[in-house]
Amino acid sequence: MCIGGSLVRLNKGSIIEKMKNQNIKTQTELAEKIDISKSQLSFMFSDEYEPLKKNVIKLADVLKVSPNDIILDEEDQMPINSDFNRYDYKLDEFIDVSNVRKNKDYNVFETFAGAGGLALGLESAGLSTYGAVEIDKNAAETLRINRPKWKVIENDIEFIADNLDEFIDEEIDILSGGYPCQTFSYAGKRNGFADTRGTLFYPYSKILSKLKPKAFIAENVRGLVNHDDGKTLEVMLKVFIKEGYEVYWNILNSWNYDVAQKRERIVIIGIREDLVKEQKYPFRFPLAQVYKPVLKDVLKDVPKSKVTAYSDKKREVMKLVPPGGCWVDLPEQIAKDYMGKSWYSGGGKRGMARRISWDEPCLTLTTSPSQKQTERCHPDETRPFSIREYARIQSFPDEWEFSGGVGAQYRQIGNAVPVNLAKYIGKSLVHYLNQFN
């Protein structure tokens, strides 16, 4: 279940009101009527976890309402710093780009390229990678192995920003990249370019200032929206606007774009002002696809590959967790022993002892497949997902190879932008740029 690209959250106030209407006095009574444990009901109400669709439907049936009556509206799920209303950005424009094709070649210079998820997706949309910057040696080698014709620049991004002419000798249409989310040191009240020194956003914005491409793509974790009380994003938007770009941004859920994973990213698009003045239509983000894949759609006939292993103790615990379940499905004493102090902190982290089911998308993949707080166990086998399963969930093609040891490969895949999400973002840009040719 998904609304406007954001994960579903239950409207607790509405549920309490509906409970009164049905003369249901306690959560224990409500859990019994839904036929789940009280712990599972608490799990559903947590803001850290999206409830299973079947449980939301059962809850709505018990309360004699539609599921939509007990789900938060999108604007209530995604609090935005009110200061953003002062800036020139667009948030809510979408268009179906499924059949978009380029009518001329557009090139891309990518920063923070990683294992190539964003670049590969943009390539699938019809864009050409002119250059890809990546300082991690394993990720850079991954790019070289798979795309030997790409200009892979294995160097420090700050050095590249200072010496850009040494690396680029033609006009660039699109700058792309996912710089890390870092707090800025606010210099007085400027809240602009100078404030970003010492962060990796600074060289990205410096490259943007020098290249002046037609458009740029900047992606980041969803948490950027409220990072440092929204100040971090606020500074970024102001810098982009001062550089002469109209800025569009949105939270996109990968699950809406042919990715079997609930992975939300903030995507910022900038369009150069001279193009905006001549445009026949504005930039729009890609419309969500009708069908949303689940694990069973993408993990068929996966090539064999390396996989990390659970410890014997962890394996015995995970054997007790059913598909779609987590620590709330464990016997209480086993759950307490496994979770340690987390058991006493409001019921523990909701990702602990989590086994994904075939009939749901995976939760966000992390850089390690067996972290205790963010468990992602295989639906049938008691083990983490393998390298190739990880890659499938991130929508990498099977022929895309990853360099380095097992840990390095998991890290590259976990850090990547899902390829199919990037493809739809690229198609939206192609659709916009096509109007000028």
Coordinates of C-alpha atoms in Angstrom, one line a residue:
M1 CA 0.0 0.0 0.0
C2 CA 1.4 3.4 -0.9
I3 CA 0.1 6.9 -1.1
G4 CA 1.8 9.5 -3.4
G5 CA 5.2 7.8 -3.0
S6 CA 5.3 7.9 0.8
L7 CA 5.0 4.8 3.0
V8 CA 1.7 4.2 4.7
R9 CA 1.3 5.3 8.3
L10 CA -1.8 4.6 10.4
N11 CA -3.9 7.5 11.7
K12 CA -4.0 6.7 15.4
G13 CA -6.4 9.5 16.3
S14 CA -8.9 8.3 13.7
I15 CA -8.5 4.7 14.9
I16 CA -9.2 5.7 18.5
E17 CA -12.3 7.5 17.4
K18 CA -13.5 4.5 15.4
M19 CA -12.8 2.2 18.3
K20 CA -15.2 4.3 20.4
N21 CA -17.8 4.0 17.7
Q22 CA -17.5 0.2 17.8
N23 CA -17.4 0.1 21.7
I24 CA -13.9 -1.3 21.6
K25 CA -12.3 -0.1 24.9
T26 CA -8.7 -1.3 24.8
Q27 CA -5.9 -2.1 22.4
T28 CA -5.9 -5.6 23.8
E29 CA -9.5 -6.1 22.8
L30 CA -8.8 -4.6 19.4
A31 CA -5.9 -7.0 18.8
E32 CA -8.1 -9.9 19.7
K33 CA -10.8 -8.9 17.2
I34 CA -8.1 -8.5 14.5
D35 CA -6.7 -11.9 15.5
I36 CA -3.2 -10.7 16.2
S37 CA -1.1 -10.2 19.3
K38 CA -1.0 -7.0 21.2
S39 CA 2.7 -6.7 20.3
Q40 CA 1.8 -7.0 16.6
L41 CA -0.7 -4.2 17.0
S42 CA 1.9 -2.0 18.6
F43 CA 4.1 -2.9 15.7
M44 CA 1.4 -1.7 13.3
F45 CA 1.1 1.6 15.1
S46 CA 4.9 2.3 15.1
D47 CA 6.2 5.1 12.8
E48 CA 9.3 3.0 12.1
Y49 CA 7.4 0.3 10.2
E50 CA 4.8 0.1 7.5
P51 CA 2.0 -2.3 8.5
L52 CA 1.2 -5.3 6.3
K53 CA -1.7 -4.7 3.9
K54 CA -3.6 -7.7 5.2
N55 CA -3.5 -6.4 8.8
V56 CA -4.7 -2.9 7.7
I57 CA -7.6 -4.5 5.9
K58 CA -8.5 -6.6 8.9
L59 CA -8.3 -3.5 11.1
A60 CA -10.6 -1.6 8.8
D61 CA -13.1 -4.5 8.7
V62 CA -13.2 -4.6 12.5
L63 CA -13.7 -0.9 12.7
K64 CA -16.3 -1.0 9.9
V65 CA -14.5 1.6 7.8
S66 CA -12.5 1.8 4.6
P67 CA -8.7 1.4 4.9
N68 CA -8.3 4.9 3.6
D69 CA -10.2 6.2 6.6
I70 CA -7.5 5.0 9.0
I71 CA -4.4 6.0 6.9
L72 CA -2.7 9.3 7.3
D73 CA -2.9 11.7 4.3
E74 CA 0.4 12.2 2.5
E75 CA 1.0 15.7 3.8
D76 CA 0.6 14.4 7.3
Q77 CA 3.2 11.7 6.7
M78 CA 5.9 14.0 5.4
P79 CA 6.4 17.1 7.7
I80 CA 8.1 19.9 5.8
N81 CA 9.9 22.9 7.3
S82 CA 7.6 25.8 6.8
D83 CA 10.5 28.0 5.7
F84 CA 10.6 26.1 2.4
N85 CA 7.4 27.9 1.3
R86 CA 9.5 31.0 0.7
Y87 CA 11.5 29.3 -2.1
D88 CA 10.8 28.6 -5.7
Y89 CA 10.4 24.9 -5.9
K90 CA 7.7 22.5 -7.2
L91 CA 6.6 19.5 -5.3
D92 CA 3.5 17.9 -6.8
E93 CA 3.8 17.6 -10.6
F94 CA 3.7 14.1 -12.1
I95 CA 3.6 12.6 -15.6
D96 CA 3.5 9.2 -17.1
V97 CA 6.9 8.7 -18.8
S98 CA 6.7 5.0 -19.5
N99 CA 6.9 5.5 -23.3
V100 CA 9.2 8.5 -23.4
R101 CA 12.1 8.3 -25.9
K102 CA 14.8 10.8 -26.5
N103 CA 14.8 12.8 -29.7
K104 CA 18.5 13.7 -29.4
D105 CA 21.5 12.7 -27.4
Y106 CA 22.0 14.1 -23.9
N107 CA 25.2 13.5 -21.9
V108 CA 25.6 13.2 -18.1
F109 CA 28.5 13.9 -15.8
E110 CA 28.0 11.9 -12.6
T111 CA 29.6 12.6 -9.2
F112 CA 29.6 10.1 -6.3
A113 CA 28.8 7.3 -8.9
G114 CA 29.2 4.3 -6.6
A115 CA 28.4 1.0 -8.2
G116 CA 26.6 2.8 -11.1
G117 CA 22.9 2.4 -10.1
L118 CA 22.0 6.0 -11.0
A119 CA 24.2 6.1 -14.1
L120 CA 22.9 2.8 -15.4
G121 CA 19.3 3.9 -14.8
L122 CA 19.9 7.1 -16.7
E123 CA 21.5 5.1 -19.5
S124 CA 18.4 3.0 -19.6
A125 CA 16.4 6.2 -20.1
G126 CA 18.5 7.1 -23.1
L127 CA 21.1 9.4 -21.6
S128 CA 24.8 9.0 -22.2
T129 CA 27.4 8.9 -19.4
Y130 CA 30.3 11.3 -20.3
G131 CA 32.1 10.8 -17.0
A132 CA 31.6 9.1 -13.7
V133 CA 33.5 10.2 -10.5
E134 CA 34.1 7.7 -7.8
I135 CA 36.9 7.6 -5.2
D136 CA 36.2 4.1 -3.8
K137 CA 38.5 1.7 -5.6
N138 CA 36.1 -1.2 -5.6
A139 CA 33.2 0.8 -6.9
A140 CA 35.4 2.5 -9.5
E141 CA 36.5 -0.9 -10.7
T142 CA 32.9 -2.1 -10.8
L143 CA 32.2 0.8 -13.2
R144 CA 35.2 0.0 -15.4
I145 CA 34.4 -3.7 -15.6
N146 CA 30.8 -3.1 -16.7
R147 CA 31.2 0.0 -18.8
P148 CA 34.8 0.1 -20.2
K149 CA 33.9 3.0 -22.5
W150 CA 32.8 5.2 -19.6
K151 CA 35.3 7.8 -18.5
V152 CA 35.7 6.6 -14.9
I153 CA 37.5 9.2 -12.8
E154 CA 38.9 7.6 -9.6
N155 CA 39.8 10.8 -7.7
D156 CA 38.8 13.1 -4.9
I157 CA 35.8 15.1 -5.7
E158 CA 37.2 18.3 -4.3
F159 CA 40.3 18.0 -6.5
I160 CA 38.1 17.5 -9.5
A161 CA 36.0 20.5 -8.7
D162 CA 39.1 22.7 -8.4
N163 CA 40.6 21.3 -11.7
L164 CA 37.5 20.6 -13.7
D165 CA 39.0 21.6 -17.1
E166 CA 41.4 18.7 -16.8
F167 CA 38.5 16.2 -16.8
I168 CA 35.9 17.8 -19.1
D169 CA 36.4 19.2 -22.5
E170 CA 32.8 19.4 -23.9
E171 CA 29.5 20.9 -22.9
I172 CA 27.6 18.8 -20.3
D173 CA 23.8 18.6 -20.5
I174 CA 23.1 17.0 -17.0
L175 CA 25.0 16.9 -13.8
S176 CA 24.0 14.1 -11.5
G177 CA 25.0 12.6 -8.1
G178 CA 24.1 11.7 -4.6
Y179 CA 26.4 13.6 -2.2
P180 CA 26.2 12.6 1.5
C181 CA 23.9 14.3 3.9
Q182 CA 26.0 16.5 6.2
T183 CA 25.2 19.4 8.6
F184 CA 26.4 22.8 7.4
S185 CA 28.1 25.4 9.5
Y186 CA 25.9 28.4 9.0
A187 CA 28.0 31.6 8.5
G188 CA 25.9 34.4 9.9
K189 CA 22.7 34.7 8.0
R190 CA 24.1 34.0 4.5
N191 CA 22.9 30.4 4.4
G192 CA 24.4 30.1 1.0
F193 CA 27.4 28.7 -0.9
A194 CA 30.0 29.7 1.7
D195 CA 28.1 27.8 4.4
T196 CA 28.6 24.5 2.6
R197 CA 32.4 24.5 2.8
G198 CA 33.8 21.4 4.5
T199 CA 30.9 19.2 3.2
L200 CA 30.7 17.1 0.0
F201 CA 27.8 19.2 -1.2
Y202 CA 30.3 22.0 -1.7
P203 CA 32.3 20.4 -4.6
Y204 CA 29.0 19.2 -6.1
S205 CA 27.7 22.8 -6.1
K206 CA 31.0 24.1 -7.3
I207 CA 31.0 21.7 -10.3
L208 CA 27.4 22.8 -11.0
S209 CA 28.5 26.5 -10.9
K210 CA 31.3 25.9 -13.4
L211 CA 29.5 23.5 -15.8
K212 CA 26.2 25.3 -15.9
P213 CA 24.4 22.2 -17.4
K214 CA 20.9 22.4 -18.7
A215 CA 19.7 20.4 -15.7
F216 CA 21.0 18.6 -12.6
I217 CA 19.9 15.6 -10.5
A218 CA 20.7 15.4 -6.8
E219 CA 19.5 12.5 -4.8
N220 CA 19.7 11.7 -1.1
V221 CA 18.2 9.8 1.8
R222 CA 14.7 10.8 2.8
G223 CA 16.0 12.0 6.1
L224 CA 17.5 15.0 4.4
V225 CA 14.0 16.6 4.5
N226 CA 14.2 17.1 8.2
H227 CA 17.9 16.9 8.7
D228 CA 19.0 19.6 11.2
D229 CA 15.4 20.8 11.4
G230 CA 15.2 21.2 7.7
K231 CA 18.1 23.7 7.5
T232 CA 20.3 21.4 5.4
L233 CA 17.8 21.1 2.6
E234 CA 17.0 24.8 2.9
V235 CA 20.6 25.8 2.3
M236 CA 20.9 23.4 -0.7
L237 CA 17.8 24.8 -2.3
K238 CA 19.0 28.4 -1.8
V239 CA 22.4 27.6 -3.4
F240 CA 20.7 25.9 -6.4
I241 CA 18.4 28.9 -6.9
K242 CA 21.3 31.4 -6.6
E243 CA 23.2 29.4 -9.2
G244 CA 20.3 30.1 -11.7
Y245 CA 18.1 27.0 -11.5
E246 CA 14.5 26.5 -10.9
V247 CA 14.3 23.7 -8.4
Y248 CA 11.9 20.8 -8.1
W249 CA 12.0 18.2 -5.4
N250 CA 10.0 15.2 -4.2
I251 CA 10.2 12.1 -2.1
L252 CA 10.1 9.1 -4.4
N253 CA 9.4 5.6 -3.2
S254 CA 11.3 3.1 -5.3
W255 CA 8.4 0.6 -5.0
N256 CA 6.4 2.8 -7.3
Y257 CA 9.0 2.5 -10.1
D258 CA 9.4 -1.2 -10.8
V259 CA 11.6 -1.9 -7.7
A260 CA 10.6 -4.6 -5.3
Q261 CA 11.8 -2.5 -2.3
K262 CA 10.3 0.2 -0.1
R263 CA 13.2 2.6 -0.5
E264 CA 12.4 6.3 -0.3
R265 CA 14.8 8.9 -1.6
I266 CA 14.6 12.7 -2.0
V267 CA 15.2 13.7 -5.6
I268 CA 16.1 17.3 -6.4
I269 CA 15.9 18.4 -10.0
G270 CA 17.2 21.7 -11.3
I271 CA 16.4 23.3 -14.6
R272 CA 18.5 26.2 -15.9
E273 CA 16.5 29.5 -15.8
D274 CA 17.0 30.3 -19.5
L275 CA 15.3 27.0 -20.4
V276 CA 12.5 27.7 -18.0
K277 CA 11.8 31.0 -19.7
E278 CA 11.4 29.3 -23.1
Q279 CA 9.6 26.1 -21.9
K280 CA 6.3 25.0 -23.3
Y281 CA 5.7 22.8 -20.3
P282 CA 7.5 22.5 -16.9
F283 CA 9.4 19.5 -15.5
R284 CA 7.3 16.8 -13.9
F285 CA 8.3 13.9 -11.8
P286 CA 7.5 10.4 -13.1
L287 CA 4.1 9.1 -12.3
A288 CA 4.0 5.9 -10.1
Q289 CA 3.5 2.7 -12.0
V290 CA 0.3 0.8 -11.6
Y291 CA 1.9 -2.5 -10.6
K292 CA 4.2 -2.6 -7.7
P293 CA 6.5 -5.7 -7.7
V294 CA 7.1 -7.9 -4.6
L295 CA 9.9 -10.3 -3.9
K296 CA 8.5 -13.3 -5.7
D297 CA 8.5 -11.2 -8.9
V298 CA 12.2 -10.5 -8.9
L299 CA 13.8 -13.4 -7.1
K300 CA 13.1 -16.1 -9.7
D301 CA 16.0 -18.1 -11.0
V302 CA 18.6 -15.9 -9.4
P303 CA 22.2 -16.8 -10.3
K304 CA 24.2 -18.4 -7.5
S305 CA 26.5 -16.0 -5.7
K306 CA 28.3 -15.5 -2.4
V307 CA 26.3 -14.8 0.7
T308 CA 27.3 -13.9 4.3
A309 CA 26.2 -16.3 7.0
Y310 CA 24.4 -16.0 10.3
S311 CA 26.0 -17.1 13.5
D312 CA 24.6 -20.4 14.9
K313 CA 22.8 -18.5 17.7
K314 CA 21.2 -16.0 15.3
R315 CA 20.2 -18.8 12.9
E316 CA 18.3 -20.6 15.7
V317 CA 16.4 -17.5 16.5
M318 CA 15.6 -16.6 12.9
K319 CA 14.2 -20.1 12.3
L320 CA 11.3 -19.2 14.6
V321 CA 10.3 -16.1 12.6
P322 CA 7.7 -16.6 9.9
P323 CA 7.8 -14.9 6.5
G324 CA 6.6 -11.3 7.0
G325 CA 7.3 -11.5 10.7
C326 CA 9.9 -10.1 13.1
W327 CA 10.7 -10.2 16.8
V328 CA 7.1 -9.8 17.9
D329 CA 6.5 -13.3 16.6
L330 CA 9.2 -14.8 18.8
P331 CA 8.5 -16.4 22.2
E332 CA 8.8 -13.6 24.7
Q333 CA 11.9 -14.8 26.6
I334 CA 13.7 -15.6 23.3
A335 CA 12.9 -12.1 22.0
K336 CA 14.2 -10.5 25.2
D337 CA 17.4 -12.5 25.1
Y338 CA 18.0 -11.7 21.4
M339 CA 17.1 -8.0 21.6
G340 CA 18.9 -7.2 24.8
K341 CA 18.4 -3.5 25.9
S342 CA 16.3 -2.8 22.8
W343 CA 13.5 -4.9 24.4
Y344 CA 13.1 -2.2 27.1
S345 CA 13.3 0.8 24.8
G346 CA 9.6 1.1 23.7
G347 CA 9.4 -2.5 22.4
G348 CA 12.7 -2.5 20.5
K349 CA 13.6 -1.6 16.9
R350 CA 11.0 -2.9 14.5
G351 CA 13.6 -4.2 12.0
M352 CA 15.0 -6.7 14.4
A353 CA 14.7 -10.4 13.5
R354 CA 12.8 -9.4 10.4
R355 CA 12.1 -12.0 7.8
I356 CA 10.7 -10.7 4.5
S357 CA 7.8 -12.6 2.8
W358 CA 7.5 -13.4 -0.9
D359 CA 4.3 -11.3 -1.1
E360 CA 5.8 -8.0 0.0
P361 CA 8.5 -5.7 -1.2
C362 CA 11.8 -5.8 0.7
L363 CA 12.4 -3.1 3.3
T364 CA 15.3 -0.7 2.4
L365 CA 18.5 -2.7 1.8
T366 CA 21.4 -1.5 3.9
T367 CA 25.1 -1.8 3.3
S368 CA 25.3 -5.0 5.4
P369 CA 22.7 -7.7 5.0
S370 CA 22.7 -9.0 8.6
Q371 CA 22.8 -5.9 10.8
K372 CA 20.8 -6.7 14.0
Q373 CA 18.7 -3.5 13.9
T374 CA 17.8 -3.8 10.2
E375 CA 17.5 -7.5 9.5
R376 CA 16.5 -8.6 6.0
C377 CA 16.1 -12.4 6.2
H378 CA 15.3 -14.6 3.1
P379 CA 11.6 -15.7 3.0
D380 CA 12.3 -19.4 3.0
E381 CA 15.9 -20.0 3.9
T382 CA 17.3 -18.8 7.2
R383 CA 20.1 -16.6 5.8
P384 CA 20.6 -13.1 4.5
F385 CA 20.0 -12.3 0.8
S386 CA 22.9 -13.2 -1.4
I387 CA 24.9 -10.8 -3.5
R388 CA 22.8 -11.4 -6.7
E389 CA 19.6 -11.3 -4.7
Y390 CA 20.6 -8.0 -3.3
A391 CA 21.4 -6.8 -6.8
R392 CA 18.0 -8.0 -8.1
I393 CA 16.2 -6.2 -5.3
Q394 CA 18.0 -3.0 -6.3
S395 CA 17.0 -3.8 -10.0
F396 CA 20.6 -4.3 -11.2
P397 CA 20.8 -6.7 -14.2
D398 CA 22.3 -10.1 -13.6
E399 CA 25.2 -9.3 -15.9
W400 CA 26.3 -6.3 -13.8
E401 CA 29.4 -7.5 -11.9
F402 CA 30.6 -6.1 -8.6
S403 CA 34.3 -5.7 -7.7
G404 CA 35.9 -6.4 -4.3
G405 CA 35.2 -8.8 -1.5
V406 CA 31.8 -9.9 -0.3
G407 CA 31.5 -7.0 2.2
A408 CA 32.6 -4.5 -0.4
Q409 CA 30.0 -5.8 -2.9
Y410 CA 27.2 -5.7 -0.3
R411 CA 28.2 -2.1 0.5
Q412 CA 28.2 -1.0 -3.1
I413 CA 24.8 -2.5 -3.8
G414 CA 23.3 -1.2 -0.5
N415 CA 24.5 2.3 -1.2
A416 CA 23.2 2.4 -4.8
V417 CA 20.2 4.2 -6.3
P418 CA 17.9 1.5 -7.6
V419 CA 18.4 1.3 -11.3
N420 CA 14.7 1.3 -12.3
L421 CA 14.0 4.4 -10.1
A422 CA 16.9 6.2 -11.8
K423 CA 15.5 5.1 -15.2
Y424 CA 12.1 6.8 -14.5
I425 CA 13.8 9.9 -13.2
G426 CA 15.9 10.0 -16.4
K427 CA 12.8 9.6 -18.5
S428 CA 11.2 12.6 -16.8
L429 CA 14.3 14.7 -17.7
V430 CA 14.3 13.4 -21.3
H431 CA 10.6 14.3 -21.6
Y432 CA 11.4 17.8 -20.4
L433 CA 14.4 18.4 -22.6
N434 CA 12.8 16.9 -25.7
Q435 CA 10.6 20.1 -26.0
F436 CA 13.7 22.1 -27.0
N437 CA 14.6 19.9 -30.1

